Short mmCIF file of C-alpha atoms and ligand atoms in Angstrom, two decimals:
data_model
loop_
_atom_site.label_atom_id
_atom_site.label_comp_id
_atom_site.label_asym_id
_atom_site.label_seq_id
_atom_site.Cartn_x
_atom_site.Cartn_y
_atom_site.Cartn_z
CA MET A 1 163.59 79.43 190.32
CA ASP A 2 165.12 82.88 191.07
CA ARG A 3 162.92 84.45 188.37
CA TRP A 4 159.81 83.42 190.30
CA ARG A 5 160.88 84.58 193.75
CA GLY A 6 158.23 86.91 195.22
CA ARG A 7 155.80 86.27 192.34
CA LEU A 8 152.30 84.87 192.76
CA ALA A 9 151.22 81.31 192.01
CA LEU A 10 147.63 80.18 192.36
CA VAL A 11 147.41 76.47 193.23
CA THR A 12 143.92 74.96 193.06
CA GLY A 13 143.18 72.02 195.33
CA ALA A 14 145.92 73.03 197.77
CA SER A 15 144.45 71.55 200.95
CA GLU A 16 145.69 67.99 200.33
CA GLY A 17 147.57 65.65 198.04
CA ILE A 18 149.53 66.87 195.04
CA GLY A 19 148.32 70.50 195.35
CA GLU A 20 149.52 70.70 198.93
CA ALA A 21 152.96 69.32 197.96
CA ILE A 22 153.23 71.78 195.04
CA SER A 23 152.26 74.69 197.31
CA ARG A 24 154.82 73.73 199.95
CA LEU A 25 157.63 73.46 197.39
CA LEU A 26 156.79 76.74 195.61
CA VAL A 27 156.70 78.56 198.98
CA LYS A 28 160.13 77.05 199.77
CA HIS A 29 161.35 78.51 196.48
CA GLY A 30 160.19 81.96 197.62
CA MET A 31 156.91 82.24 195.75
CA LYS A 32 153.76 83.81 197.14
CA VAL A 33 151.28 80.95 196.84
CA VAL A 34 147.53 81.43 196.93
CA GLY A 35 146.14 78.00 197.78
CA CYS A 36 142.46 77.38 197.25
CA ALA A 37 140.16 74.51 198.23
CA ARG A 38 136.91 74.02 200.13
CA ASN A 39 138.48 72.93 203.41
CA SER A 40 139.63 76.24 204.92
CA ARG A 41 140.75 74.60 208.18
CA LYS A 42 143.35 72.52 206.34
CA LEU A 43 144.47 75.51 204.29
CA GLU A 44 144.96 77.59 207.43
CA ALA A 45 146.99 74.80 209.06
CA ILE A 46 149.29 74.79 206.00
CA GLU A 47 149.58 78.60 206.21
CA ASP A 48 150.69 78.31 209.86
CA GLU A 49 153.26 75.63 209.07
CA LEU A 50 154.78 77.62 206.20
CA LYS A 51 155.22 80.89 208.12
CA ALA A 52 158.98 80.35 208.54
CA GLU A 53 159.62 79.57 204.84
CA GLY A 54 160.98 81.87 202.12
CA GLY A 55 157.68 82.71 200.46
CA CYS A 56 154.20 82.71 201.91
CA PHE A 57 150.98 80.74 201.66
CA ILE A 58 147.68 82.62 201.39
CA PRO A 59 144.61 80.44 201.88
CA ILE A 60 141.38 81.22 200.02
CA GLN A 61 138.31 79.07 200.47
CA CYS A 62 136.75 78.35 197.08
CA ASP A 63 134.49 75.63 195.78
CA LEU A 64 135.60 75.32 192.16
CA SER A 65 132.25 73.89 191.12
CA GLU A 66 130.71 77.31 191.97
CA ARG A 67 131.58 79.86 189.28
CA ASP A 68 130.70 82.87 191.47
CA GLN A 69 133.26 81.69 194.01
CA ILE A 70 135.94 81.45 191.30
CA TYR A 71 135.24 85.01 190.10
CA ALA A 72 135.28 86.27 193.71
CA MET A 73 138.62 84.53 194.38
CA PHE A 74 140.26 86.14 191.33
CA GLU A 75 138.88 89.56 192.31
CA LYS A 76 140.39 89.13 195.78
CA ILE A 77 143.74 87.99 194.36
CA LYS A 78 143.83 91.04 192.08
CA THR A 79 142.82 93.67 194.60
CA GLU A 80 144.74 92.31 197.59
CA HIS A 81 147.79 90.69 195.96
CA GLY A 82 148.20 92.23 192.50
CA GLY A 83 147.21 89.27 190.31
CA VAL A 84 148.39 85.84 189.17
CA ASP A 85 151.76 85.09 187.48
CA VAL A 86 151.48 81.30 187.54
CA CYS A 87 148.31 79.20 187.65
CA ILE A 88 148.56 75.55 188.68
CA ASN A 89 145.25 73.93 187.76
CA ASN A 90 145.59 70.97 190.10
CA ALA A 91 142.18 70.25 191.70
CA GLY A 92 140.41 67.23 190.28
CA MET A 93 138.00 64.52 191.36
CA ALA A 94 136.24 61.32 190.32
CA PHE A 95 133.23 59.27 191.34
CA PRO A 96 133.37 55.50 191.77
CA SER A 97 130.42 54.83 189.44
CA SER A 98 130.87 53.11 186.11
CA LEU A 99 129.53 54.91 183.03
CA LEU A 100 126.47 52.66 182.97
CA ASP A 101 125.69 53.37 186.64
CA GLY A 102 126.65 57.06 186.70
CA THR A 103 124.22 59.94 187.24
CA PRO A 104 124.00 63.34 185.51
CA GLU A 105 124.69 64.99 188.88
CA GLU A 106 128.02 63.14 189.21
CA TRP A 107 128.97 63.87 185.59
CA GLN A 108 128.14 67.56 186.05
CA LYS A 109 130.26 67.82 189.20
CA ALA A 110 133.24 66.12 187.54
CA LEU A 111 132.91 68.38 184.48
CA ASP A 112 132.61 71.49 186.68
CA VAL A 113 135.78 70.75 188.68
CA ASN A 114 137.95 68.91 186.10
CA VAL A 115 137.08 70.94 183.01
CA ILE A 116 135.06 74.17 183.48
CA ALA A 117 137.07 75.37 186.51
CA VAL A 118 140.33 74.66 184.63
CA CYS A 119 139.19 76.84 181.70
CA LEU A 120 137.79 79.60 183.91
CA CYS A 121 140.88 79.76 186.17
CA THR A 122 143.11 79.73 183.06
CA ASN A 123 141.20 82.57 181.37
CA LEU A 124 141.07 84.69 184.52
CA SER A 125 144.79 84.08 185.21
CA ILE A 126 145.71 85.11 181.65
CA GLN A 127 143.57 88.24 182.13
CA HIS A 128 145.49 89.06 185.34
CA MET A 129 148.79 88.56 183.50
CA LYS A 130 147.67 90.90 180.71
CA ASP A 131 146.43 93.53 183.16
CA LYS A 132 149.77 93.63 184.94
CA GLY A 133 151.86 93.41 181.78
CA VAL A 134 153.25 89.95 182.50
CA ASP A 135 154.21 88.07 179.34
CA ASP A 136 156.25 85.29 180.95
CA GLY A 137 153.34 83.79 182.91
CA HIS A 138 152.79 80.06 183.08
CA ILE A 139 149.69 77.85 183.14
CA VAL A 140 150.24 74.30 184.44
CA VAL A 141 147.50 71.67 184.29
CA LEU A 142 147.39 68.42 186.26
CA ASN A 143 146.18 65.97 183.65
CA SER A 144 146.53 62.17 184.01
CA LEU A 145 147.83 59.20 182.04
CA GLY A 146 144.07 58.51 181.84
CA GLY A 147 143.81 61.63 179.66
CA HIS A 148 145.97 59.97 177.00
CA ARG A 149 144.86 56.36 176.93
CA PHE A 150 141.93 54.09 177.64
CA ILE A 151 142.18 51.55 180.45
CA GLN A 152 139.97 48.59 179.63
CA GLY A 153 137.90 47.43 182.59
CA ALA A 154 138.64 50.46 184.83
CA ASN A 155 134.92 51.29 184.79
CA HIS A 156 135.18 53.77 187.69
CA LEU A 157 137.63 55.84 185.62
CA HIS A 158 135.70 55.95 182.36
CA PHE A 159 133.93 59.30 182.92
CA TYR A 160 136.95 60.74 184.75
CA GLY A 161 139.17 59.65 181.83
CA GLY A 162 136.76 61.44 179.50
CA THR A 163 137.22 64.70 181.44
CA LYS A 164 141.01 64.28 181.31
CA HIS A 165 140.92 63.60 177.55
CA MET A 166 139.14 66.96 177.34
CA VAL A 167 141.98 68.49 179.37
CA THR A 168 144.47 67.11 176.80
CA ALA A 169 142.57 68.76 173.94
CA LEU A 170 142.00 72.02 175.84
CA THR A 171 145.67 72.35 176.77
CA GLU A 172 146.58 72.23 173.05
CA GLY A 173 143.78 74.71 172.33
CA TYR A 174 145.16 77.22 174.85
CA ARG A 175 148.66 76.92 173.41
CA ASP A 176 147.36 77.45 169.91
CA GLU A 177 145.34 80.56 170.83
CA LEU A 178 148.17 82.10 172.87
CA ARG A 179 150.58 81.63 169.93
CA GLN A 180 148.02 83.20 167.56
CA ARG A 181 148.03 86.23 169.88
CA LYS A 182 151.85 86.32 169.90
CA SER A 183 151.82 85.81 173.68
CA LYS A 184 154.81 84.29 175.46
CA ILE A 185 152.61 82.82 178.21
CA ARG A 186 153.36 79.09 178.36
CA VAL A 187 151.03 76.15 178.95
CA SER A 188 152.32 72.83 180.32
CA ALA A 189 150.63 69.66 181.49
CA ILE A 190 151.75 66.91 183.84
CA SER A 191 150.08 63.55 183.35
CA PRO A 192 150.83 61.10 186.15
CA GLY A 193 149.94 57.49 186.68
CA LEU A 194 148.98 56.47 190.22
CA VAL A 195 150.11 58.97 192.89
CA GLU A 196 149.97 58.43 196.65
CA SER A 197 147.33 61.01 197.69
CA GLU A 198 143.76 61.20 198.94
CA PHE A 199 142.37 60.84 195.40
CA VAL A 200 141.50 57.13 195.34
CA VAL A 201 140.44 57.24 199.01
CA ARG A 202 138.04 60.12 198.36
CA MET A 203 136.72 58.43 195.25
CA ASN A 204 135.31 55.65 197.46
CA PRO A 205 133.94 57.55 200.48
CA GLU A 206 131.87 54.53 201.52
CA ASP A 207 134.91 52.25 201.49
CA PRO A 208 138.04 54.36 202.19
CA GLU A 209 139.99 51.20 203.09
CA LYS A 210 139.71 50.05 199.46
CA GLY A 211 141.60 53.14 198.29
CA ARG A 212 144.20 52.87 201.06
CA LYS A 213 144.79 49.18 200.22
CA LEU A 214 145.25 50.04 196.55
CA LEU A 215 147.93 52.59 197.45
CA GLN A 216 149.69 50.05 199.69
CA THR A 217 149.71 47.29 197.09
CA ARG A 218 150.41 49.19 193.85
CA PRO A 219 153.59 51.06 192.95
CA CYS A 220 152.81 54.76 193.09
CA LEU A 221 154.54 58.08 192.74
CA LYS A 222 154.86 60.35 195.75
CA ARG A 223 153.04 63.69 195.66
CA GLU A 224 156.45 65.37 196.10
CA ASP A 225 157.62 63.78 192.81
CA ILE A 226 154.91 65.75 191.00
CA ALA A 227 155.79 68.96 192.88
CA GLU A 228 159.43 68.58 191.69
CA LEU A 229 158.18 68.22 188.11
CA VAL A 230 156.16 71.45 188.45
CA VAL A 231 159.33 73.24 189.57
CA MET A 232 161.20 71.74 186.60
CA VAL A 233 158.50 72.96 184.19
CA LEU A 234 158.65 76.47 185.69
CA GLN A 235 162.41 76.83 185.69
CA VAL A 236 163.30 75.96 182.10
CA PRO A 237 164.36 79.05 180.08
CA PRO A 238 161.54 81.26 178.72
CA ASN A 239 162.05 79.98 175.15
CA VAL A 240 161.43 76.38 176.26
CA GLN A 241 157.90 75.12 176.70
CA ILE A 242 157.42 71.67 178.17
CA HIS A 243 154.15 70.46 176.65
CA ASP A 244 153.32 67.41 178.67
CA ILE A 245 155.11 65.11 181.07
CA LEU A 246 153.76 61.56 181.06
CA VAL A 247 155.05 60.00 184.26
CA ARG A 248 154.51 56.86 186.27
CA ASP A 249 156.31 55.01 189.06
CA THR A 250 159.19 52.97 187.61
CA ASP A 251 157.46 49.75 188.73
CA GLN A 252 153.95 50.67 187.53
CA VAL A 253 153.06 48.18 184.81
CA MET A 254 150.08 49.80 183.06
N1 LIG B 301 146.36 60.72 192.70
C1 LIG B 301 146.50 60.17 191.51
O1 LIG B 301 146.72 58.96 191.39
C2 LIG B 301 146.41 61.03 190.28
C3 LIG B 301 146.82 60.47 189.07
C4 LIG B 301 146.73 61.23 187.91
C5 LIG B 301 146.27 62.52 187.97
N2 LIG B 301 145.86 63.05 189.15
C6 LIG B 301 145.34 64.42 189.15
O2 LIG B 301 146.09 65.20 190.06
C7 LIG B 301 145.28 66.24 190.56
C8 LIG B 301 145.39 66.30 192.09
O3 LIG B 301 144.88 65.09 192.60
P1 LIG B 301 145.29 64.52 194.03
O4 LIG B 301 145.75 63.15 193.80
O5 LIG B 301 146.15 65.45 194.75
O6 LIG B 301 143.84 64.48 194.70
P2 LIG B 301 143.39 64.66 196.24
O7 LIG B 301 144.43 64.16 197.17
O8 LIG B 301 142.01 64.06 196.29
O9 LIG B 301 143.27 66.23 196.41
C9 LIG B 301 142.33 66.93 195.64
C10 LIG B 301 142.40 68.41 195.99
O10 LIG B 301 141.43 69.09 195.18
C11 LIG B 301 140.56 69.84 196.02
N3 LIG B 301 139.20 69.86 195.47
C12 LIG B 301 138.42 68.82 195.12
N4 LIG B 301 137.22 69.27 194.73
C13 LIG B 301 137.24 70.62 194.84
C14 LIG B 301 136.30 71.66 194.61
N5 LIG B 301 135.05 71.40 194.21
N6 LIG B 301 136.68 72.93 194.85
C15 LIG B 301 137.93 73.21 195.31
N7 LIG B 301 138.86 72.29 195.53
C16 LIG B 301 138.51 71.00 195.31
C17 LIG B 301 140.60 69.14 197.38
O11 LIG B 301 140.34 70.05 198.43
P3 LIG B 301 138.96 70.22 199.26
O12 LIG B 301 138.35 68.88 199.43
O13 LIG B 301 139.40 70.88 200.52
O14 LIG B 301 138.12 71.14 198.42
C18 LIG B 301 142.06 68.70 197.46
O15 LIG B 301 142.86 69.75 197.92
C19 LIG B 301 143.87 65.98 190.06
O16 LIG B 301 143.61 66.81 188.94
C20 LIG B 301 143.91 64.53 189.65
O17 LIG B 301 142.99 64.25 188.60
C21 LIG B 301 145.91 62.32 190.31
#
């Protein structure tokens, strides 16, 4: 990770779960991490905790479903910190409704955060890299096993799985366009099965115990396992591009 020491990584959804673990590990490796999320109090607490580490954590409050806020965040990163070298598109969400019970408002929100924000943050990061003459930048996307397969009967994941299937296609699209432009910027995805985080708890805000019980009774990866995979993806030599890591807990059955 020596190559990345002192360079800037944007991590979306850094206030909790996988994004928080990725941010902590990248700061330990000496990176300057801009962590964004809506909950600024949690981001500031992480900033305080990481003050003694090798790199630093810079919190920026940003609701990724609001495009103006995304543009403003990138402007701030450019003017105050010189621009993005690595973009970790981590933030994602789901609603508990099945497809047949879902509403357009829920679908729009999931599309805004899981798909539109990923594309916008990717484009703006690549623009930063171009502006500062960086051709070894890296885009990492948190996809899901649900972006590669269909789980029969998991009704609450049907729309979410649709957004992650889009992420699978878009990741290939970005790679293709970057190669057409002879860019060396790399694009990698990580597609986990169940991970111990706030995700399933938040998905059922009216019954958080249901999510907690699921995490206690099913084999799941730790958020730190995913952070280690991000570091692995970033530290392979520049001629090596890891396309996608499909990963689940050793004991996870499906
Ligand atoms: N956990 C799993 O089992 C699992 C499995 C496969 C893939 N994934 C993927 O992994 C990624 C991370 O998930 P996680 O498990 O870490 O989820 P999590 O614990 O629920 O954390 C989600 C993070 O995203 C942020 N976020 C959500 N909506 C946002 C918005 N509108 N604007 C800005 N930030 C927003 C949250 O912060 P604020 O609330 O403060 O905004 C939080 O920091 C997601 O893309 C998810 O689809 C998770």
